[in-house]
mmCIF file of C-alpha atoms and ligand atoms in Angstrom:
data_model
loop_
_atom_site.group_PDB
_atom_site.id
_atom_site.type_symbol
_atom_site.label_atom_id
_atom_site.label_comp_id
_atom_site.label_asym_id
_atom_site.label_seq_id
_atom_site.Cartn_x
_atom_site.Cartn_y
_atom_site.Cartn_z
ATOM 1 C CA UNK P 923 73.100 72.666 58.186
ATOM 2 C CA UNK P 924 70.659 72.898 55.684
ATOM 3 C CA UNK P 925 71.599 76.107 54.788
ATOM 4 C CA UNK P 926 75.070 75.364 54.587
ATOM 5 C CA UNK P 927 74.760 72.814 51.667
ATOM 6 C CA UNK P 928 72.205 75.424 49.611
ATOM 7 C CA UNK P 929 75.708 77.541 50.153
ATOM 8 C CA UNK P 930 77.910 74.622 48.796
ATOM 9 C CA UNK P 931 76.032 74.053 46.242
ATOM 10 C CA UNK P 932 75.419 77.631 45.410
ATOM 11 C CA UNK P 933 79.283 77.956 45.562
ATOM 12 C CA UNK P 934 79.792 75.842 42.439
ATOM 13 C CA UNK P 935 78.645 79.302 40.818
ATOM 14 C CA UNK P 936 81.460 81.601 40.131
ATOM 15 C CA UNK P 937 83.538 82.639 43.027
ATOM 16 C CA UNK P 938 83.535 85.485 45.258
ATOM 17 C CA UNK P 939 87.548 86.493 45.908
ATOM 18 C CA UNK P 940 87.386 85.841 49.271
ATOM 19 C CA UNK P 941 90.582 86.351 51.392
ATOM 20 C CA UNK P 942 91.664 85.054 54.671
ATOM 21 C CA UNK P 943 95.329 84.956 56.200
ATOM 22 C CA UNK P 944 97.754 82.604 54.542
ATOM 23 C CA UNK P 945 99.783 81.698 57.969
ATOM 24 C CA UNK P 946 97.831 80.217 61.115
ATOM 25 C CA UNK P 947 96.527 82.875 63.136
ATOM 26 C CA UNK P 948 97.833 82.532 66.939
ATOM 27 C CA UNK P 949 95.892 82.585 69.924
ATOM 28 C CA UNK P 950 96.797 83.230 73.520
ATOM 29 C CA UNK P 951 95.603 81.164 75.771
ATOM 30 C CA UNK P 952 92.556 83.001 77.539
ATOM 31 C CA UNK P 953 92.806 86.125 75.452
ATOM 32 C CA UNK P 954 90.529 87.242 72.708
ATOM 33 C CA UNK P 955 91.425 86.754 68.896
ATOM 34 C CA UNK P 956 90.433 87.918 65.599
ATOM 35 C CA UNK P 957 90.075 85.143 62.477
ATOM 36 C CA UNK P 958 89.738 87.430 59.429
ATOM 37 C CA UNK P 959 87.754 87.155 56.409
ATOM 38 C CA UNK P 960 86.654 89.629 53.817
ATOM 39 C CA UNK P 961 86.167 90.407 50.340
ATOM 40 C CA UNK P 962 85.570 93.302 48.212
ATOM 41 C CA UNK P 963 81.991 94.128 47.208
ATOM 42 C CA UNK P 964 80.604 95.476 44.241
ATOM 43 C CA UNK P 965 78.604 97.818 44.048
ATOM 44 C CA UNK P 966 75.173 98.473 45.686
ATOM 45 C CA UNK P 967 76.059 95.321 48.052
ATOM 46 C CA UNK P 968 74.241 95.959 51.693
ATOM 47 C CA UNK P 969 74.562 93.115 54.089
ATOM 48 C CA UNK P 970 70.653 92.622 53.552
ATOM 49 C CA UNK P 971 71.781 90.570 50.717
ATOM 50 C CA UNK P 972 74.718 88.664 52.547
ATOM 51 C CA UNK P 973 74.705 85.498 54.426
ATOM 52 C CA UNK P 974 77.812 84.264 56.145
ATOM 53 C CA UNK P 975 78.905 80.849 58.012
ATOM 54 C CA UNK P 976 81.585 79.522 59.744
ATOM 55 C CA UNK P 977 82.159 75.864 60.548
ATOM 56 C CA UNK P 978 83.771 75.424 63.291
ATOM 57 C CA UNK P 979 86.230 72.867 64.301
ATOM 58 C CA UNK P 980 85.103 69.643 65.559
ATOM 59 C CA UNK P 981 81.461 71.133 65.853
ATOM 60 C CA UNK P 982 77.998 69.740 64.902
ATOM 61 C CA UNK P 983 76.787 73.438 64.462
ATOM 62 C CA UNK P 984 78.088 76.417 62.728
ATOM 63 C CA UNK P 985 78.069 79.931 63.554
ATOM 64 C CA UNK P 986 76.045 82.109 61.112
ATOM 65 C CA UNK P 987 73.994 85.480 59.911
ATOM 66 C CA UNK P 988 71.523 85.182 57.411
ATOM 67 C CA UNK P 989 70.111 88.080 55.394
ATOM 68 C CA UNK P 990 70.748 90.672 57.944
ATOM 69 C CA UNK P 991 70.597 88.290 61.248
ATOM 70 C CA UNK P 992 72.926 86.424 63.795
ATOM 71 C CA UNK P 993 71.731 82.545 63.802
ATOM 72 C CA UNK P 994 70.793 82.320 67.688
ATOM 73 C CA UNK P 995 69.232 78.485 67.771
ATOM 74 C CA UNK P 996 71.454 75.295 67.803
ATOM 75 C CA UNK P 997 74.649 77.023 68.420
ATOM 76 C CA UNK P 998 77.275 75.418 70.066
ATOM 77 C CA UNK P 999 77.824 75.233 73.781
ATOM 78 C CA UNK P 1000 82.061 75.644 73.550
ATOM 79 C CA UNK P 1001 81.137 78.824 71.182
ATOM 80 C CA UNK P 1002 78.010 79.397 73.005
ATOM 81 C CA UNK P 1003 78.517 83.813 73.694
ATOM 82 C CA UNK P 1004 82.270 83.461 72.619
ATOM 83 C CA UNK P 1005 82.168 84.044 69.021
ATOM 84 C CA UNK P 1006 80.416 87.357 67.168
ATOM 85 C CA UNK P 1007 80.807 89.218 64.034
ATOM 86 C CA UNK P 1008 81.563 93.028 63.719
ATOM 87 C CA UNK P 1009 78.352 93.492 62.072
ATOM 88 C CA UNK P 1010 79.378 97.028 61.716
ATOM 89 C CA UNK P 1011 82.068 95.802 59.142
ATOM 90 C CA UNK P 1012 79.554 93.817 57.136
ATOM 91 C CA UNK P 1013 78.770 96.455 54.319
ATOM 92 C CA UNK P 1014 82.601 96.266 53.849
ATOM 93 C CA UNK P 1015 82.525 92.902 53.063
ATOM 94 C CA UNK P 1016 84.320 92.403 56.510
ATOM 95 C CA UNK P 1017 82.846 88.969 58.035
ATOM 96 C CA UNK P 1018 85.514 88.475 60.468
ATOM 97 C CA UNK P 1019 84.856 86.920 63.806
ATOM 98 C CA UNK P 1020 85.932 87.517 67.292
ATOM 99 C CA UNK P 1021 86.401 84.960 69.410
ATOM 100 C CA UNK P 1022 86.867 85.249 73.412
ATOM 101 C CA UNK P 1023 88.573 83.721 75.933
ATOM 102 C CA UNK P 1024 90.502 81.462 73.638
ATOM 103 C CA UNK P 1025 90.802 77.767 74.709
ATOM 104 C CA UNK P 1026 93.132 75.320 74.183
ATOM 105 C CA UNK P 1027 89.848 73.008 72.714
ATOM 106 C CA UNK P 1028 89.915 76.183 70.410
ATOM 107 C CA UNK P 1029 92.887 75.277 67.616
ATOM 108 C CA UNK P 1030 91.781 73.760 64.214
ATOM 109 C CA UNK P 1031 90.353 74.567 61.152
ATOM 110 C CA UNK P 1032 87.237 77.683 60.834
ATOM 111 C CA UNK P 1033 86.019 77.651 57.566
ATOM 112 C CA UNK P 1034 84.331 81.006 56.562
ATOM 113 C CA UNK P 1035 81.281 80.188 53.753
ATOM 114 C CA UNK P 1036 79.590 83.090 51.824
ATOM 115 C CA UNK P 1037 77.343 83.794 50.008
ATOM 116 C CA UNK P 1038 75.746 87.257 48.140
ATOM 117 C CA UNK P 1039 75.070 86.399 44.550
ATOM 118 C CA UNK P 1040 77.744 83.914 44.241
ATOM 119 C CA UNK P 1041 79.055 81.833 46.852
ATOM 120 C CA UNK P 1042 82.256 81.303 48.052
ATOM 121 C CA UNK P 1043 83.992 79.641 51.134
ATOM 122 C CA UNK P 1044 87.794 80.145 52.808
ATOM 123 C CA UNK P 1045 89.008 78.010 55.790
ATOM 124 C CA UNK P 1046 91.280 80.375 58.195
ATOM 125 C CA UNK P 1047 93.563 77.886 60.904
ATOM 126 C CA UNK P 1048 93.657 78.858 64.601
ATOM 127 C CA UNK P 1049 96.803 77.652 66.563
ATOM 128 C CA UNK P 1050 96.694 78.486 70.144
ATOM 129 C CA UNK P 1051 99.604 79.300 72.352
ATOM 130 C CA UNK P 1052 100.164 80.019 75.883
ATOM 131 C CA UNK P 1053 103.697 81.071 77.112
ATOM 132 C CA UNK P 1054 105.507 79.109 79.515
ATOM 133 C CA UNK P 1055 107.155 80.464 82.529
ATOM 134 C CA UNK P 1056 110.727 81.885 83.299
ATOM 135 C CA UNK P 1057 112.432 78.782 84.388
ATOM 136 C CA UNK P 1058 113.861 77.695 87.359
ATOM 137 C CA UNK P 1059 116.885 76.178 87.467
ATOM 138 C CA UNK P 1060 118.104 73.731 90.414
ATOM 139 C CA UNK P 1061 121.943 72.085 90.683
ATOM 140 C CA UNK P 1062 122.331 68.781 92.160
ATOM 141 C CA UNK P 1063 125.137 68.164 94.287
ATOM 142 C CA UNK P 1064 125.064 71.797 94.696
ATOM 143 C CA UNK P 1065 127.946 72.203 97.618
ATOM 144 C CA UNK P 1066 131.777 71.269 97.848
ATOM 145 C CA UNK P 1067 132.159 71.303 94.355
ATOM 146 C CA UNK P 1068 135.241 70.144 92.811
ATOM 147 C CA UNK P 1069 136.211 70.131 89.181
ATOM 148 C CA UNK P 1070 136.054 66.835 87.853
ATOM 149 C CA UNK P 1071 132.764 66.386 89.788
ATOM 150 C CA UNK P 1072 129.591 65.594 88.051
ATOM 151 C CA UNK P 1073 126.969 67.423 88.512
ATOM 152 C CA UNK P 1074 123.298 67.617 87.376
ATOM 153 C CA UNK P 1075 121.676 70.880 86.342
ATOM 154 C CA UNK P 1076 117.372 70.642 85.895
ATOM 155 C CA UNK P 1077 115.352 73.815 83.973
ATOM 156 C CA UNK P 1078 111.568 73.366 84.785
ATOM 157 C CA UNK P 1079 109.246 75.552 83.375
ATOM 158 C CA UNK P 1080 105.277 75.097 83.138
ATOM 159 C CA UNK P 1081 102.003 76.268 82.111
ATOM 160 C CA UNK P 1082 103.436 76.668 78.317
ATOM 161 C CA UNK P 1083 101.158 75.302 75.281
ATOM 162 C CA UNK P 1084 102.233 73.868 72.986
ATOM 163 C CA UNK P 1085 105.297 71.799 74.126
ATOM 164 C CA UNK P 1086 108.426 73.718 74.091
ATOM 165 C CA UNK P 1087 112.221 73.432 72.181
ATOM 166 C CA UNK P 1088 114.367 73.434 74.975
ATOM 167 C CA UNK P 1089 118.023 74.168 74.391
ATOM 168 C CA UNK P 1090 120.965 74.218 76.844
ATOM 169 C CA UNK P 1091 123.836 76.761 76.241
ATOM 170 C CA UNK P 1092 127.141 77.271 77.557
ATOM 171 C CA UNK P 1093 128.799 80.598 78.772
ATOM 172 C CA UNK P 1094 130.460 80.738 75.147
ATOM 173 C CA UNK P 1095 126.664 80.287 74.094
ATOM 174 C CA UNK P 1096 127.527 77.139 72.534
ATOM 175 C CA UNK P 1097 124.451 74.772 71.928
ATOM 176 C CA UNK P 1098 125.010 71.630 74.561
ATOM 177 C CA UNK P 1099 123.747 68.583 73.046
ATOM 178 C CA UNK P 1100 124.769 66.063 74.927
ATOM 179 C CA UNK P 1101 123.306 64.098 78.410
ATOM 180 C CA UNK P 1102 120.301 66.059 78.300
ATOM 181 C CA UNK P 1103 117.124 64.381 79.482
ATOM 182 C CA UNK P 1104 113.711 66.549 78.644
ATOM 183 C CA UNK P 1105 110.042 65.525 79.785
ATOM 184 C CA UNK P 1106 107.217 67.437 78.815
ATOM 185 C CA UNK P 1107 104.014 66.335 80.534
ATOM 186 C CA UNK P 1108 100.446 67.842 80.181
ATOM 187 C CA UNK P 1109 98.393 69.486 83.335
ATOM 188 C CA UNK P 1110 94.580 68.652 83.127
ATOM 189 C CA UNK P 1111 94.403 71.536 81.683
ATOM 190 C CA UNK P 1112 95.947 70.476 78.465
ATOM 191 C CA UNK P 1113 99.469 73.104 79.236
ATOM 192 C CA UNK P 1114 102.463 71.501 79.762
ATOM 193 C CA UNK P 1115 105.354 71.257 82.381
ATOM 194 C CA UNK P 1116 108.617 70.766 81.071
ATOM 195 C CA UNK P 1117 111.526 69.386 82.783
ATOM 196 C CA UNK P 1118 115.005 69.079 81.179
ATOM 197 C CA UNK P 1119 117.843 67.884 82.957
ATOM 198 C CA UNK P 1120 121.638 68.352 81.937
ATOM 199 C CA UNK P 1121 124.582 66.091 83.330
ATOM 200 C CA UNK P 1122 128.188 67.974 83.237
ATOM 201 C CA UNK P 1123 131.281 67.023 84.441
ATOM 202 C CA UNK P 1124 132.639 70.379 86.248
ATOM 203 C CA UNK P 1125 135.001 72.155 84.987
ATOM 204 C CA UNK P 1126 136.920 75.559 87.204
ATOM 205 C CA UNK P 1127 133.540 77.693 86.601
ATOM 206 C CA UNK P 1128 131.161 77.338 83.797
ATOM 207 C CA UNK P 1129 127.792 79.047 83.146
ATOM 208 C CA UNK P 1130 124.595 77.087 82.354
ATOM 209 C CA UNK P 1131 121.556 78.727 79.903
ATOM 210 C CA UNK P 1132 118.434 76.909 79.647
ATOM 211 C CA UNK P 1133 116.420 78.278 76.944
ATOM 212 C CA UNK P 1134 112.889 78.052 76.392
ATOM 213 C CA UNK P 1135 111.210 78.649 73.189
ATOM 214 C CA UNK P 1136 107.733 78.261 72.098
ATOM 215 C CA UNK P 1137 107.044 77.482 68.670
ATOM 216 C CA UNK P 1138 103.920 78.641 68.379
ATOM 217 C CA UNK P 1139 104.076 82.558 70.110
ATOM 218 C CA UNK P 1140 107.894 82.262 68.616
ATOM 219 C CA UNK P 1141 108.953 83.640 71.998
ATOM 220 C CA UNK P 1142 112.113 82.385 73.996
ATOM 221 C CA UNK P 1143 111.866 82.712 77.967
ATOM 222 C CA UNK P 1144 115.131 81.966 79.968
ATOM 223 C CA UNK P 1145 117.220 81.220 82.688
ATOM 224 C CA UNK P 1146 121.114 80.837 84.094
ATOM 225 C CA UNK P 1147 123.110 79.197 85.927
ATOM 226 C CA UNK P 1148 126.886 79.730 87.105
ATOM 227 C CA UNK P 1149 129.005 76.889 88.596
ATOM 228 C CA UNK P 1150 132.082 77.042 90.340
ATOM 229 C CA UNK P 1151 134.190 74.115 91.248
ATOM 230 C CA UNK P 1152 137.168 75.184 93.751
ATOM 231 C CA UNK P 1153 140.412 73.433 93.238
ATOM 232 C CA UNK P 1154 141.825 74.822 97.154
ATOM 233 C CA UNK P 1155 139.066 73.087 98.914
ATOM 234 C CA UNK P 1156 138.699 74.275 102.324
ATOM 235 C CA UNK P 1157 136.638 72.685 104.550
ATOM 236 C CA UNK P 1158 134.301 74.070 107.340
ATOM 237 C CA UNK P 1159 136.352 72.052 109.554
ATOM 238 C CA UNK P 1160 139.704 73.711 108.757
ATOM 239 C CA UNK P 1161 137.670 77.104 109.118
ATOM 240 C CA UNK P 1162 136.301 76.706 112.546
ATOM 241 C CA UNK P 1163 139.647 75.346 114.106
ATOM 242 C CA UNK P 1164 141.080 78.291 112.540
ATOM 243 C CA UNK P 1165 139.283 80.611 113.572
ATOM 244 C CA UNK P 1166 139.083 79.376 116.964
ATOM 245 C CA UNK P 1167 142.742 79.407 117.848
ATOM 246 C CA UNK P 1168 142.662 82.921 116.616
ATOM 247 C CA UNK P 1169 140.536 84.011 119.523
ATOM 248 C CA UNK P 1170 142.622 81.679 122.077
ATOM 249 C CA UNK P 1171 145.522 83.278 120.911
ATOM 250 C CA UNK P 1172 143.600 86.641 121.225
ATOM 251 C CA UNK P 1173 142.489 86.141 124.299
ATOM 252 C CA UNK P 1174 146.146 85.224 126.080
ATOM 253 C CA UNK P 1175 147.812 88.179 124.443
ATOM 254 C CA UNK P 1176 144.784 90.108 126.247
ATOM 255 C CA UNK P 1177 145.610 88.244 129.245
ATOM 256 C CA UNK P 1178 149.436 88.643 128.801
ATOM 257 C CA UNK P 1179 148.601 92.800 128.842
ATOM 258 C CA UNK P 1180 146.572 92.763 131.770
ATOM 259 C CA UNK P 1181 149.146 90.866 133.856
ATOM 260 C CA UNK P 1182 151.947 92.819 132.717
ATOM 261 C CA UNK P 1183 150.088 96.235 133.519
ATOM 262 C CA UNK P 1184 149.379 94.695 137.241
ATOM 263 C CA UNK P 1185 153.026 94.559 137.693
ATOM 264 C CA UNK P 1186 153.688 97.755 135.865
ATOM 265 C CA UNK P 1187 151.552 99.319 138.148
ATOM 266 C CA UNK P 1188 153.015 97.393 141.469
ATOM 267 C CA UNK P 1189 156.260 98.536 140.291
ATOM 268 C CA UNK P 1190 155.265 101.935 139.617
ATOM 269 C CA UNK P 1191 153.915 102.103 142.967
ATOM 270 C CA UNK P 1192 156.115 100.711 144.945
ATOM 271 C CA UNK P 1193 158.656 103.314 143.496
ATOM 272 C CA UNK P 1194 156.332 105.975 144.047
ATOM 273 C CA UNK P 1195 156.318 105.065 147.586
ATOM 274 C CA UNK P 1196 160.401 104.898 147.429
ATOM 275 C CA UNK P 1197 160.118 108.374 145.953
ATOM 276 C CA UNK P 1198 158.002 109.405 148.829
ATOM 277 C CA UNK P 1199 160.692 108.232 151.774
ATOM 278 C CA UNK P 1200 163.877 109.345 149.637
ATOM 279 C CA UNK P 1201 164.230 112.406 148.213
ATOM 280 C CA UNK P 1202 162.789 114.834 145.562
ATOM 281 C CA UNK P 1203 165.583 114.134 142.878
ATOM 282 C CA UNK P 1204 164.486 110.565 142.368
ATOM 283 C CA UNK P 1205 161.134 111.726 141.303
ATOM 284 C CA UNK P 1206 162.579 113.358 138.096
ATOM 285 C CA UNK P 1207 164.646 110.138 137.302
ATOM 286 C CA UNK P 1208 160.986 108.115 137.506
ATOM 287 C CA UNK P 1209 159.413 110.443 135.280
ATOM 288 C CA UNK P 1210 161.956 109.908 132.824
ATOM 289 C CA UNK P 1211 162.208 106.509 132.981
ATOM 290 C CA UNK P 1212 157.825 105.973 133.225
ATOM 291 C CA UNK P 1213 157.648 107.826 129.557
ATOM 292 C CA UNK P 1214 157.625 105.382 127.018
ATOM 293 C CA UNK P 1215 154.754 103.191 129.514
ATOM 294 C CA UNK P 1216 152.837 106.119 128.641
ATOM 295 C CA UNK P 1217 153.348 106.242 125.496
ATOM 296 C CA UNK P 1218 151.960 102.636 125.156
ATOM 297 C CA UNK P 1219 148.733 102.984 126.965
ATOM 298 C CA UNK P 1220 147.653 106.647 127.197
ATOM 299 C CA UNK P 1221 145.196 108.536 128.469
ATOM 300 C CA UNK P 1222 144.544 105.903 131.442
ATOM 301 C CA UNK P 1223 143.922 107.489 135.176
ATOM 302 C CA UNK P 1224 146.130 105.236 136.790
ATOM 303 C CA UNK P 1225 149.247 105.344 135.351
ATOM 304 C CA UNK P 1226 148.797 109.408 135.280
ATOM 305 C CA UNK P 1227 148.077 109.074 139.351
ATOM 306 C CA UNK P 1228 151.290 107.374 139.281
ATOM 307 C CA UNK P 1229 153.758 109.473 137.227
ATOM 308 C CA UNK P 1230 152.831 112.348 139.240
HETATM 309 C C1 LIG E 1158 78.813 87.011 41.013
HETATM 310 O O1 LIG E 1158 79.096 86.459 39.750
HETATM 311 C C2 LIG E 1158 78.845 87.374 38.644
HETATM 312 C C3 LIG E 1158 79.109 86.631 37.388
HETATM 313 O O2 LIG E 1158 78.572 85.347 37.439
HETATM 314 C C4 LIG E 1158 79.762 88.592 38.805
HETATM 315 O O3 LIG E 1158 79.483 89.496 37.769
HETATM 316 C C5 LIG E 1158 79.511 89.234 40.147
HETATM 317 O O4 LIG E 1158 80.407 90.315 40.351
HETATM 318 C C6 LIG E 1158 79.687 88.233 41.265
HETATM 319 N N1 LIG E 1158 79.331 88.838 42.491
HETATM 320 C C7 LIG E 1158 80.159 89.048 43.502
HETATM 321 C C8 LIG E 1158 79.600 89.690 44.717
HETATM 322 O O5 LIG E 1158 81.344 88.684 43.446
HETATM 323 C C1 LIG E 1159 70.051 92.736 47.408
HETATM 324 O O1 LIG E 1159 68.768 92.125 47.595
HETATM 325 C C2 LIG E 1159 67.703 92.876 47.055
HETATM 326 C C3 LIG E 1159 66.416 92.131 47.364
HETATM 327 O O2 LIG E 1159 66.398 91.684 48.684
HETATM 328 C C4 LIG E 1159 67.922 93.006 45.548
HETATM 329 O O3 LIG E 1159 66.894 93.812 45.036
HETATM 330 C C5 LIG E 1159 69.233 93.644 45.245
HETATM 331 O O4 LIG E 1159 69.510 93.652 43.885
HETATM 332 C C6 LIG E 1159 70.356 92.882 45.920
HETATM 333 N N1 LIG E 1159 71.613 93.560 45.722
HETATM 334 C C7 LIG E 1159 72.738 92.927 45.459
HETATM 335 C C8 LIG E 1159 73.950 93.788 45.290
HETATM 336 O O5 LIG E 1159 72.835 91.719 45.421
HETATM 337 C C1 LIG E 1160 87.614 93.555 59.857
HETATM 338 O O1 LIG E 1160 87.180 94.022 61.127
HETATM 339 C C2 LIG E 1160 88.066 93.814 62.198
HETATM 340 C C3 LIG E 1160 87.407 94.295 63.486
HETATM 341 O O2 LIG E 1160 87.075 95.634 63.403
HETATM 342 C C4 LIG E 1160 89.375 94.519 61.932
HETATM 343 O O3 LIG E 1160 90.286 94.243 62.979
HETATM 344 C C5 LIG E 1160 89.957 94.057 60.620
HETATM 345 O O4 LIG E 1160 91.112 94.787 60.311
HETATM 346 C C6 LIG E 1160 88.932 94.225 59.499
HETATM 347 N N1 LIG E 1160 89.472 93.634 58.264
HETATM 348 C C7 LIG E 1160 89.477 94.292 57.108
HETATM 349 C C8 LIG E 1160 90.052 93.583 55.948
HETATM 350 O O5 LIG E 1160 89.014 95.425 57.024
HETATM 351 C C1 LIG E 1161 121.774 76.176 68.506
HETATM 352 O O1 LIG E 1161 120.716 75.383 68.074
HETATM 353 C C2 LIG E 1161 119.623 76.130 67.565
HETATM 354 C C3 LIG E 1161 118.490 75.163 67.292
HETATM 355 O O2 LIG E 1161 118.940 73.867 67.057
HETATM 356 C C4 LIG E 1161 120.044 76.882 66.333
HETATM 357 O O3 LIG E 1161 118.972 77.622 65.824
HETATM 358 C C5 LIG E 1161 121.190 77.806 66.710
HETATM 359 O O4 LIG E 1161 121.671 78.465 65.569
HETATM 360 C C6 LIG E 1161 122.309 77.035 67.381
HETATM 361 N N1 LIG E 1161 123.272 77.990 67.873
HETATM 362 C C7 LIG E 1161 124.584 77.763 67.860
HETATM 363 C C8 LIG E 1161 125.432 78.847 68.412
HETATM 364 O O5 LIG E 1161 125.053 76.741 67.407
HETATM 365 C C1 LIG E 1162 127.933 62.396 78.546
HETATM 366 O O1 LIG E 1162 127.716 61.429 77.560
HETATM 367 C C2 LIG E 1162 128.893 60.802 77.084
HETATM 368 C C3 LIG E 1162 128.482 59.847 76.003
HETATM 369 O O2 LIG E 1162 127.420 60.334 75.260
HETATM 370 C C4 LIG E 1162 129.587 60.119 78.242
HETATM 371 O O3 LIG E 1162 130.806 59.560 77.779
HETATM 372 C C5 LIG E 1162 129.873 61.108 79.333
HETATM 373 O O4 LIG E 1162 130.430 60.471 80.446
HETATM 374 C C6 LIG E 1162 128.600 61.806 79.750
HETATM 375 N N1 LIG E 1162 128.888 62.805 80.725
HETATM 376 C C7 LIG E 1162 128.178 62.952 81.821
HETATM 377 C C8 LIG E 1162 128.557 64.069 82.694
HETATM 378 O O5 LIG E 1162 127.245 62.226 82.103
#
């Protein structure tokens, strides 16, 4: 700390033109990041003659080099092995730091403090993000659906930091604004599950687009929904019944065949055994008259036996 405020002081000298991004710089959630700072040195500069700190957010200690060396003592346990300079980039006036594994704890304000000569100082603002989930979208009553019924359509989604813009769309991709209830509630982790639920009244088939977007990573994650509401409502009941008289009725035709082929074939051979006391002639008058039978069930042993 100490030599922090010879640096503040120092810095009421003039300025070095030290840059750092205008915009926040984003973090994902658990992923490494980069929070620049630089300037341009003069001449004969060697980062011998270049001390650097940053104060970092909400901490008692900051992370430094001094003349040539990283500040090991006192530094603090959330940074603790997280944070590092490319000390290769030094003599470029590069003071940049990495920082790993972002956390959620992470976002705020890192103030980057230098001094050569001159001093100057730069605060850089880390946001962190972490992208929520493709939703999942659940309808409620979700059978025998009429239109005119009302109906209930929920989008959750989770895991997302910060908390999310949700936005309902039709299938025209018109922006629903009405009867929408949205909860966003955080995990112990700090990310958040969001719940939004929309109330319709049914129409003959409409599609339902819950959209996601995250303000922070700018990104938009998705999810649809198509409802139909049947005006001819037909009922499992009327189904089964259906269906069922459809094999009664199958089964006497069946029935019906087999007990007019029995007597078909009683016929036949009691004729045949006619045929067999009278004579020959009568044969060729059976034959004749036996053809269309054939005709109607063919290639079966029986009626062959008897034709001949
Ligand atoms: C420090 O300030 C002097 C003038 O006071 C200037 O000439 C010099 O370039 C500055 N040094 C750096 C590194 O900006
Ligand atoms: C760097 O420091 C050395 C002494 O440690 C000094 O002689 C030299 O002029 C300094 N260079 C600059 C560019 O500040
Ligand atoms: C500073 O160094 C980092 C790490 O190598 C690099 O990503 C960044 O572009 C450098 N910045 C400048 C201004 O050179
Ligand atoms: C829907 O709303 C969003 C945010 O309120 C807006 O950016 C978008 O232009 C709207 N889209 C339509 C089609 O109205
Ligand atoms: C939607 O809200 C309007 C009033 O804001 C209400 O008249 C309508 O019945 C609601 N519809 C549903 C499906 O809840």
């Amino acid at each position: 700390m100490a030599a922090l405020c010879l640096l503040l002081l120092l810095s009421l000298a003039e300025a070095i033109d030290l840059r750092v991004p205008e915009l926040p710089v984003i973090g994902l959630l658990d992923k490494d990041v980069i929070l620049p700072c630089w300037f341009t040195p003069s001449e004969g500069f060697t980062p011998k003659n270049l001390s650097v700190f940053w104060k970092l957010p909400n901490q008692q200690q900051d992370y430094g080099f001094v003349l040539g060396e990283d500040l090991q003592e006192n530094q603090s346990p959330q940074y603790k092995d997280r944070i590092s300079l490319f000390h290769e980039e030094l003599s470029k006036g590069n003071m940049s730091v990495l920082l790993q594994q972002v956390r959620l704890t992470d976002e705020g304000i890192y103030t980057c403090f230098v001094n050569v000569q001159n001093s100057s100082s730069a605060s850089v603002s880390l946001q962190v993000g972490a992208p929520f989930t493709k939703p999942t979208l659940h309808l409620e009553p979700s059978e025998a659906l009429k239109p005119g019924d009302q109906v209930t359509v929920t989008c959750h989604t989770y895991d997302g930091y910060p908390e999310a813009n949700i936005l309902w769309q039709n299938g025209e991709g018109q922006n629903m604004t009405e009867n929408i209830t949205t909860s966003q509630v955080a995990n112990e982790k700090g990310l958040f599950h969001v719940q939004s639920s929309l109330s319709v009244i049914l129409e003959t088939s409409d599609t339902y687009t819950c959209l996601v977007f995250n303000p922070v990573l700018q990104d938009v994650t998705h999810a649809s929904l198509t409802v139909t509401g049947q005006h001819l409502s037909f009922p499992p009941l009327v189904l089964w019944v259906t269906v069922g008289l459809s094999i009664c009725l199958l089964c006497l035709l069946v029935a019906l065949a087999c007990v007019c082929r029995k007597h078909l074939k009683q016929t036949c051979e009691e004729e045949q055994e006619n045929a067999g006391n009278e004579e020959h002639e009568e044969n060729g008058e059976l034959k004749t008259a036996m053809q269309p039978l054939k005709v109607t069930s063919p290639g079966e042993d029986d009626d062959a036996e008897c034709l001949e």
